[in-house]
Amino acid sequence: MDCYTANWNPLGDSAFYRKYELYSMDWDLKEELRDCLVAAAPYGGPIALLRNPWRKEKPASARPVLEIYSASGVPLASLLWKSGPVVSLGWSAEEELLCVQEDGVVLVYGLHGDFRRHFSMGNEVLQNRVLDARIFHTEFGSGVAILTGAHRFTLSANVGDLKLRRMPEVPGLQSAPSCWTTVCQDRVAHILLAVGPDLYLPRPFCLVFPLALPQTPPGLAPGVSSFLQMAVSFTYRHLALFTDTGYIWMGTASLKEKLCEFNCNIRAPPKQMVWCSRPRSKERAVVVAWERRLMVVGDAPESIQFVLDEDSYLVPELDGVRVFSRSTHEFLHEVPVASEEIFKIASMAPGALLLEAQKEYEKESQKADEYLREIQELGQLPQAVQQCIEAAGHEHWPDMQKSLLRAASFGKCFLDRFPPDSFVRMCQDLRVLNAIRDYHIGIPLTYSQYPQVLVLRRLYPLAIQICEYLRLPEVQGVSRILAHWACYKVQQKDVSDEDVARAINQKLGDTPGVSYSDIAARAYGCGRTELAIKLLEYEPRSGEQVPLLLKMKRSKLALSKAIESGDTDLVFTVLLHLKNELNRGDFFMTLRNQPMALSLYRQFCKHQELETLKDLYNQDDNHQELGSFHIRASYAAEERIEGRVAALQTAADAFYKAKNEFAAKATEDQMRLLRLQRRLEDELGGQFLDLSLHDTVTTLILSGQNKRAEQLARDFRIPDKRLWWLKLTALADLEDWEELEKFSKSKKSPIGYLPFVEICMKQHNKYEAKKYASRVGPEQKVKALLLVGDVAQAADVAIEHRNEAEMSLVLSHCTGSTDGATADKIQRARAQAQKK
Amino acid sequence: MAAHLSYGRVNLNVLREAVRRELREFLDKCAGSKAIVWDEYLTGPFGLIAQYSLLKEHEVEKMFTLKGSRLPAADVKNIIFFVRPRLELMDIIAENVLSEDRRGPARDFHILFVPRRSLLCEQRLKDLGVLGSFIHREEYSLDLIPFDGDLLSMESEGAFKECYLESDQTSLYHAAKGLMTLQALYGTIPQIFGKGECARQVANMMIRMKREFTGSQNSIFPVFDNLLLLDRNVDLLSPLATQLTYEGLIDEIYGIQNSYVKLPPEKFAPKKQGDGGKDLPTEAKKLQLNSAEELYAEIRDKNFNAVGSVLSKKAKVISAAFEERHNAKTVGEIKQFVSQLPHMQAARGSLANHTSIAELIKDVTTSEDFFDKLTVEQEFMSGIDTDKVNSYIEDCIAQKHPLIKVLRLVCLQSVCNSGLKQKVLDYYKREILQTYGYEHILTLHNLEKAGLLKPQTGGRDNYPTIRKTLRLWMDDVNEQNPTDISYVYSGYAPLSVRLAQLLSRPGWRSIEEVLRILPGPHFEERQPLPTGLQKKRQPGENRVTLIFFLGGVTFAEIAALRFLSQLEDGGTEYVIATTKLINGASWLESLMEKPF
């Protein structure tokens, strides 16, 4: 334990760097790494190798092999490369392998060597060929940047949503830049390139300087004639430049500020240069690799140097650098603060003391108490525990993790109310991390990466256990893993449809968040339509079932599913689909068997295709609706009277067929009226068409055509009562009082005479009203007299009738002084009545 | 500002806030200045959710009404169409978009479908070649809109017609979706009761949708104990009768739209001396009516005959309060008086408004014709002379009273007689066609299809049985201090509400016979709750029932349900939901068809 810090190397005064072995690789590499295209995914991801046979010095003899290994060297896939020459390999953020071909076509493979898709980087790239390519990651996804033979750049910031951007030309760029990289500024990816002593950052959106202007990093040592290598940090914040004078400049990626510089006096161009820093640390360091030498340089006069025994390859990580070669896989990083505090020689940090105390306690030594007191006296026990927990997270070896956690647990015993969650959480995380760091899994994640990394590698059981262990909500964790498993399952072509469907349903059941339609879509994608249909049966959401069924041309099934859902929009969608797919007869037959769909389709036709609506009613022998249809048509479609009458005739015929005698007769009456109105217009002028029968008669009376009016009323058998009302109203409107009086005397009124009084009063003709008031029958006499304002006589009649209600009615009309006598009279009569 | 929504047993403000949040989220997706192009029908309901100020906060600078040809000029980055998913609207949008491209700076287009995104509409946009022009195409599931502390409505105008005339379940689907949203916010409703064909369908959809969401376990403690789904066609009678509560009468006479009413301005003229009578306001007076107004909350559900006394009592209280100022002697007393002034002035303003409204209504209710009509209605409902031609209806036709009034009465007679004798029916129909025009044959067909107007078949009149068993007619009504729901129609107890009342006590088993006579199945479903969420009722604690009227509900029925909620020993409180707030006139109008 004393030599625990033996592999710590100081850089400057404040930081230590350490390198430790993750795995000894036992991949059986036939080739030297230097002969291969190499790509390793970040976050402990897989490694892809493609022996490069297209190099000029080694003409292709056999087809190359693309191999994919886990970080521990366990082979995951191996396939013969049958496509064109590859310029560059890289992993996307989703751990898909992107292979950039010379012709600008990018082939995408899954982790297990399964071909996913391909896309092209455009015509310009195709014509000029790819000279160099990089795969890079930003917050928007993984991008591809390409340098073409014409020294132009094309890039796409997100391969998931391919949008190609051609970068503007750099003036005077005759040959390829000495080095270049992608940077990300203001959330946009750019290319930074070096030509001779100048740096260029072409900005396609900059209107003022569409062409890039050369830039020089601030504080650059003189004498530089070209840049040999450049590196941006993981977060795109920092930039390092390696010059032909063996000088390294480190600063911000915006080229506005210099952080530090270092002169390593090696003029040979390095093979790789990457940043090595940890989040939230102030230290900045760059790792530079040559054939046999590895150097860590930072803001310090000295550098840390390692000797490389074999060809090595650097993989930048969020918090360090992975270095792998034929035989080993190592991790190089800055020692985290918590570890440094605890393990630094002669450290008096609370964590260090706590660790010491715990060790003494195990030895059953009283020193344990001394150490503990020392911490407690300073009141630093909570920090001590926290430090141990944190440091445990950064340790790679389980033994060390354990002893730190034991120390934390020991310290916790002496604290009241120390919240346990950070300790529990760390134990859980470490168990997970240790499990996946295991050689067989080979994912050397440093800290809290998430289980979906495992899913992509088809390590389903482990992933599920982890989710359950970490108590991730089902929808986020287990469901996703199971769905993934099912999608993999449907691709197993040697298993029968029934078996696959059953196996999937057994395992998934009603697991929340699992989309059977996604799985079915995958099955359909593999050409297994029947399986897809079987799987869709398990899908509870019709909204998901229907589109896929339509895509698979199972429209009738889709229709019944849509109807089941009650979602009318879905039904409509299927219907319109069916309409185009089937011939008219079949389509109608299908509708006939689905009443709900039929009524919806009728609705659609009512607004969109009237003719079809008619055909539908015809098919169903729905004569009643056909009748209504033609009635509507008589108004909408026809202008000429003949046309309208013809349409009405069709309607009447339909009503007869529907055994709706009343409607048929009414429609015939309407035809008769229409013809008549037409004739009236011709003979009398004026507007008659589309007046109701009632209004036609009224209009005739108003224009003095009493005879015609009578005739019309007779023809259409208008009931007497209504005719009297009609005439009364019309004559009063005309204020033809003479005619009205004549009319009232023509025979005994079937509606009585009160309406006469009322209507005269409405026209404010009291004189005429009074004429009729006397003829009003006894029951309504009081009302009539009151209407004409003859309160006194009304009172007399009411008293005569001995009617209490009438008397109070009259009383309520007695206003002011004039009616005072009348009121008294009534009161007296009332009193008399009560006496009796 | 929407505090009245949270007064009730169920805090409906939660729903309002949820839909407001959804709206804000959508608006923020379209970064930059915006103009909204409105489907005009939506503006009313939206007003209950979000005022202009909310839209303004999210950079909405202009608002237009959706109409053909070009959009008006507006210097904004985003144009957002708020529309119902209707094909004819898609055509207009396409026209807008196509005429837009030719001029000015490019603008971003978006569509917000209310309440549901429609594949059919998107297909139409695609056919018209504009689908690609829209950056965001989303749905805004505004199904149930909170109107008051105990009232939700979908404000779906054609719901009744679609369901019962055209067998189009679209609005039922939306209703089911709305109920799912409610359950997501207020917990799973453990028991569902229903009566009617549509109720059955909605319940089926809900059960199905619940299955679709398996897994996202609802862990909210259920607020509602029961859901009662009622088809409007189980009770066709209640909306036909004239409502006699204060709110019901305002709706009958002036029509309440999205909780606003427009009134003739004369009665509301400012009573200032000097300019008296000179320039009367010509624009209609617009008032919002909801329980946020204390006085209105008190009188809205009373029988109109009981409103006058409340108003005069209130007037005395308020003038007494104002008189207090003479007693205020010390500075402290004056200060206290002044601090109450705003409240008192608001109360006085409210009182003045309602006194004016009451006067307006009184002019109508004291008219002879209103009295005659009411008499006929009440005769029908109590079963007098329902089987022959009624002379009042005849006179109405002869004098060409508004058709809607005539139809309402004829339908009422038909419903109260379980259909009319063929001869009587044909007579009415002939009179109507001759007087109002033959085109109304289509309307008559619609009414027949909906069962509002029908010939008596089998010669059996079931209405008396129903009336007696459910005690739909009460002779002794106390309008001032009601003891039974029949006060809302001064005698007739609304059938729908009676069904709800009997369900809560003693249960529907007691009226199986009648339930069988009424159309459609009756059913009960249970939605199992996880044990942790099962309620243990405290003694004396009331149940909460959500009652959903499929096809519309009237203010009188709502008043009756509120009356039941307030009964001390009622045991059940109601929250009311509906596809549309209706009255007899607006309801029948939705069924009318005018071919020209």
PDB file of C-alpha atoms in Angstrom, chain A residues 514-653:
ATOM      1  CA  VAL A 514     -43.027  -1.953 -25.030  1.00  0.00           C
ATOM      2  CA  SER A 515     -44.201  -1.144 -28.492  1.00  0.00           C
ATOM      3  CA  TYR A 516     -45.251  -4.286 -30.283  1.00  0.00           C
ATOM      4  CA  SER A 517     -45.707  -2.280 -33.424  1.00  0.00           C
ATOM      5  CA  ASP A 518     -42.029  -1.296 -33.434  1.00  0.00           C
ATOM      6  CA  ILE A 519     -41.105  -4.950 -33.202  1.00  0.00           C
ATOM      7  CA  ALA A 520     -43.608  -5.809 -35.894  1.00  0.00           C
ATOM      8  CA  ALA A 521     -42.196  -3.087 -38.105  1.00  0.00           C
ATOM      9  CA  ARG A 522     -38.799  -4.651 -37.677  1.00  0.00           C
ATOM     10  CA  ALA A 523     -40.201  -8.052 -38.570  1.00  0.00           C
ATOM     11  CA  TYR A 524     -41.829  -6.585 -41.649  1.00  0.00           C
ATOM     12  CA  GLY A 525     -38.519  -4.961 -42.529  1.00  0.00           C
ATOM     13  CA  CYS A 526     -36.974  -8.419 -42.490  1.00  0.00           C
ATOM     14  CA  GLY A 527     -39.648  -9.618 -44.900  1.00  0.00           C
ATOM     15  CA  ARG A 528     -41.650 -11.503 -42.300  1.00  0.00           C
ATOM     16  CA  THR A 529     -45.103 -10.104 -42.929  1.00  0.00           C
ATOM     17  CA  GLU A 530     -46.973 -12.951 -41.253  1.00  0.00           C
ATOM     18  CA  LEU A 531     -44.896 -12.609 -38.133  1.00  0.00           C
ATOM     19  CA  ALA A 532     -45.503  -8.891 -38.160  1.00  0.00           C
ATOM     20  CA  ILE A 533     -49.270  -9.426 -38.275  1.00  0.00           C
ATOM     21  CA  LYS A 534     -49.073 -11.913 -35.417  1.00  0.00           C
ATOM     22  CA  LEU A 535     -47.075  -9.465 -33.359  1.00  0.00           C
ATOM     23  CA  LEU A 536     -49.477  -6.636 -34.109  1.00  0.00           C
ATOM     24  CA  GLU A 537     -52.236  -8.664 -32.512  1.00  0.00           C
ATOM     25  CA  TYR A 538     -50.526  -7.983 -29.217  1.00  0.00           C
ATOM     26  CA  GLU A 539     -50.404  -4.241 -29.822  1.00  0.00           C
ATOM     27  CA  PRO A 540     -53.082  -2.524 -27.770  1.00  0.00           C
ATOM     28  CA  ARG A 541     -52.802   0.846 -29.513  1.00  0.00           C
ATOM     29  CA  SER A 542     -54.744   0.866 -32.759  1.00  0.00           C
ATOM     30  CA  GLY A 543     -53.081   4.096 -33.740  1.00  0.00           C
ATOM     31  CA  GLU A 544     -49.901   2.082 -34.018  1.00  0.00           C
ATOM     32  CA  GLN A 545     -51.399  -1.024 -35.579  1.00  0.00           C
ATOM     33  CA  VAL A 546     -53.201   0.597 -38.420  1.00  0.00           C
ATOM     34  CA  PRO A 547     -50.445   2.411 -40.328  1.00  0.00           C
ATOM     35  CA  LEU A 548     -48.270  -0.681 -40.379  1.00  0.00           C
ATOM     36  CA  LEU A 549     -51.132  -2.888 -41.496  1.00  0.00           C
ATOM     37  CA  LEU A 550     -51.782  -0.466 -44.325  1.00  0.00           C
ATOM     38  CA  LYS A 551     -48.139  -0.538 -45.274  1.00  0.00           C
ATOM     39  CA  MET A 552     -48.321  -4.319 -45.377  1.00  0.00           C
ATOM     40  CA  LYS A 553     -51.418  -4.051 -47.577  1.00  0.00           C
ATOM     41  CA  ARG A 554     -53.734  -5.653 -45.026  1.00  0.00           C
ATOM     42  CA  SER A 555     -56.263  -2.893 -45.437  1.00  0.00           C
ATOM     43  CA  LYS A 556     -59.336  -4.834 -44.434  1.00  0.00           C
ATOM     44  CA  LEU A 557     -57.721  -5.951 -41.221  1.00  0.00           C
ATOM     45  CA  ALA A 558     -56.620  -2.374 -40.714  1.00  0.00           C
ATOM     46  CA  LEU A 559     -60.211  -1.246 -41.162  1.00  0.00           C
ATOM     47  CA  SER A 560     -61.584  -3.506 -38.473  1.00  0.00           C
ATOM     48  CA  LYS A 561     -58.783  -2.487 -36.116  1.00  0.00           C
ATOM     49  CA  ALA A 562     -59.490   1.174 -36.781  1.00  0.00           C
ATOM     50  CA  ILE A 563     -63.194   0.670 -36.117  1.00  0.00           C
ATOM     51  CA  GLU A 564     -62.429  -1.137 -32.891  1.00  0.00           C
ATOM     52  CA  SER A 565     -60.460   1.858 -31.668  1.00  0.00           C
ATOM     53  CA  GLY A 566     -63.343   4.271 -32.124  1.00  0.00           C
ATOM     54  CA  ASP A 567     -60.898   6.766 -33.593  1.00  0.00           C
ATOM     55  CA  THR A 568     -62.851   8.061 -36.553  1.00  0.00           C
ATOM     56  CA  ASP A 569     -59.886   9.781 -38.099  1.00  0.00           C
ATOM     57  CA  LEU A 570     -58.125   6.456 -38.255  1.00  0.00           C
ATOM     58  CA  VAL A 571     -61.170   4.897 -39.894  1.00  0.00           C
ATOM     59  CA  PHE A 572     -61.245   7.661 -42.484  1.00  0.00           C
ATOM     60  CA  THR A 573     -57.595   7.144 -43.257  1.00  0.00           C
ATOM     61  CA  VAL A 574     -58.098   3.474 -43.883  1.00  0.00           C
ATOM     62  CA  LEU A 575     -61.217   4.146 -45.930  1.00  0.00           C
ATOM     63  CA  LEU A 576     -59.468   6.512 -48.286  1.00  0.00           C
ATOM     64  CA  HIS A 577     -56.705   3.982 -48.597  1.00  0.00           C
ATOM     65  CA  LEU A 578     -59.182   1.229 -49.404  1.00  0.00           C
ATOM     66  CA  LYS A 579     -60.961   3.419 -51.880  1.00  0.00           C
ATOM     67  CA  ASN A 580     -57.820   3.772 -53.927  1.00  0.00           C
ATOM     68  CA  GLU A 581     -56.849   0.167 -53.518  1.00  0.00           C
ATOM     69  CA  LEU A 582     -60.097  -1.618 -54.352  1.00  0.00           C
ATOM     70  CA  ASN A 583     -62.426  -1.266 -57.282  1.00  0.00           C
ATOM     71  CA  ARG A 584     -65.667   0.499 -56.553  1.00  0.00           C
ATOM     72  CA  GLY A 585     -67.772  -2.621 -56.213  1.00  0.00           C
ATOM     73  CA  ASP A 586     -65.448  -4.299 -53.735  1.00  0.00           C
ATOM     74  CA  PHE A 587     -65.082  -1.092 -51.820  1.00  0.00           C
ATOM     75  CA  PHE A 588     -68.851  -0.758 -51.430  1.00  0.00           C
ATOM     76  CA  MET A 589     -69.131  -4.382 -50.391  1.00  0.00           C
ATOM     77  CA  THR A 590     -66.487  -3.860 -47.723  1.00  0.00           C
ATOM     78  CA  LEU A 591     -68.384  -0.849 -46.454  1.00  0.00           C
ATOM     79  CA  ARG A 592     -71.607  -2.765 -46.360  1.00  0.00           C
ATOM     80  CA  ASN A 593     -70.156  -5.163 -43.833  1.00  0.00           C
ATOM     81  CA  GLN A 594     -68.957  -2.343 -41.604  1.00  0.00           C
ATOM     82  CA  PRO A 595     -71.909  -0.127 -40.675  1.00  0.00           C
ATOM     83  CA  MET A 596     -69.812   2.306 -38.682  1.00  0.00           C
ATOM     84  CA  ALA A 597     -67.398   2.807 -41.535  1.00  0.00           C
ATOM     85  CA  LEU A 598     -70.301   3.160 -43.906  1.00  0.00           C
ATOM     86  CA  SER A 599     -71.934   5.940 -41.937  1.00  0.00           C
ATOM     87  CA  LEU A 600     -68.606   7.749 -41.651  1.00  0.00           C
ATOM     88  CA  TYR A 601     -68.022   7.423 -45.341  1.00  0.00           C
ATOM     89  CA  ARG A 602     -71.500   8.809 -45.997  1.00  0.00           C
ATOM     90  CA  GLN A 603     -70.562  11.825 -43.919  1.00  0.00           C
ATOM     91  CA  PHE A 604     -67.436  12.271 -45.972  1.00  0.00           C
ATOM     92  CA  CYS A 605     -69.383  12.000 -49.214  1.00  0.00           C
ATOM     93  CA  LYS A 606     -71.999  14.468 -48.024  1.00  0.00           C
ATOM     94  CA  HIS A 607     -69.294  17.108 -47.939  1.00  0.00           C
ATOM     95  CA  GLN A 608     -66.937  15.889 -50.613  1.00  0.00           C
ATOM     96  CA  GLU A 609     -68.568  13.567 -53.144  1.00  0.00           C
ATOM     97  CA  LEU A 610     -72.294  13.967 -53.453  1.00  0.00           C
ATOM     98  CA  GLU A 611     -72.645  11.597 -56.377  1.00  0.00           C
ATOM     99  CA  THR A 612     -71.063   8.761 -54.435  1.00  0.00           C
ATOM    100  CA  LEU A 613     -73.508   9.396 -51.637  1.00  0.00           C
ATOM    101  CA  LYS A 614     -76.369   8.780 -54.045  1.00  0.00           C
ATOM    102  CA  ASP A 615     -74.785   5.531 -55.199  1.00  0.00           C
ATOM    103  CA  LEU A 616     -74.412   4.401 -51.614  1.00  0.00           C
ATOM    104  CA  TYR A 617     -78.081   5.004 -50.857  1.00  0.00           C
ATOM    105  CA  ASN A 618     -79.009   3.260 -54.070  1.00  0.00           C
ATOM    106  CA  GLN A 619     -76.957   0.246 -53.151  1.00  0.00           C
ATOM    107  CA  ASP A 620     -78.722  -0.026 -49.838  1.00  0.00           C
ATOM    108  CA  ASP A 621     -82.187   0.661 -51.313  1.00  0.00           C
ATOM    109  CA  ASN A 622     -82.459   3.453 -48.797  1.00  0.00           C
ATOM    110  CA  HIS A 623     -85.293   5.269 -50.549  1.00  0.00           C
ATOM    111  CA  GLN A 624     -86.112   7.571 -47.681  1.00  0.00           C
ATOM    112  CA  GLU A 625     -82.603   9.045 -47.739  1.00  0.00           C
ATOM    113  CA  LEU A 626     -82.616   9.071 -51.519  1.00  0.00           C
ATOM    114  CA  GLY A 627     -85.753  11.170 -51.354  1.00  0.00           C
ATOM    115  CA  SER A 628     -84.100  13.650 -49.008  1.00  0.00           C
ATOM    116  CA  PHE A 629     -81.051  13.610 -51.234  1.00  0.00           C
ATOM    117  CA  HIS A 630     -83.102  14.699 -54.249  1.00  0.00           C
ATOM    118  CA  ILE A 631     -84.922  17.332 -52.227  1.00  0.00           C
ATOM    119  CA  ARG A 632     -81.556  18.827 -51.355  1.00  0.00           C
ATOM    120  CA  ALA A 633     -80.470  18.517 -54.962  1.00  0.00           C
ATOM    121  CA  SER A 634     -83.567  20.409 -56.090  1.00  0.00           C
ATOM    122  CA  TYR A 635     -82.315  23.402 -54.153  1.00  0.00           C
ATOM    123  CA  ALA A 636     -78.593  23.107 -54.669  1.00  0.00           C
ATOM    124  CA  ALA A 637     -78.028  21.916 -58.173  1.00  0.00           C
ATOM    125  CA  GLU A 638     -80.937  23.290 -60.146  1.00  0.00           C
ATOM    126  CA  GLU A 639     -81.657  26.828 -61.186  1.00  0.00           C
ATOM    127  CA  ARG A 640     -84.413  26.349 -63.723  1.00  0.00           C
ATOM    128  CA  ILE A 641     -87.868  25.616 -62.512  1.00  0.00           C
ATOM    129  CA  GLU A 642     -88.189  22.580 -64.774  1.00  0.00           C
ATOM    130  CA  GLY A 643     -85.034  21.091 -63.331  1.00  0.00           C
ATOM    131  CA  ARG A 644     -86.216  21.677 -59.828  1.00  0.00           C
ATOM    132  CA  VAL A 645     -89.569  20.109 -60.482  1.00  0.00           C
ATOM    133  CA  ALA A 646     -87.865  17.124 -62.088  1.00  0.00           C
ATOM    134  CA  ALA A 647     -85.632  16.662 -59.054  1.00  0.00           C
ATOM    135  CA  LEU A 648     -88.645  16.887 -56.794  1.00  0.00           C
ATOM    136  CA  GLN A 649     -90.438  14.311 -58.901  1.00  0.00           C
ATOM    137  CA  THR A 650     -87.533  11.918 -58.404  1.00  0.00           C
ATOM    138  CA  ALA A 651     -87.715  12.651 -54.700  1.00  0.00           C
ATOM    139  CA  ALA A 652     -91.434  11.978 -54.601  1.00  0.00           C
ATOM    140  CA  ASP A 653     -90.951   8.682 -56.436  1.00  0.00           C
TER     141      ASP A 653
END
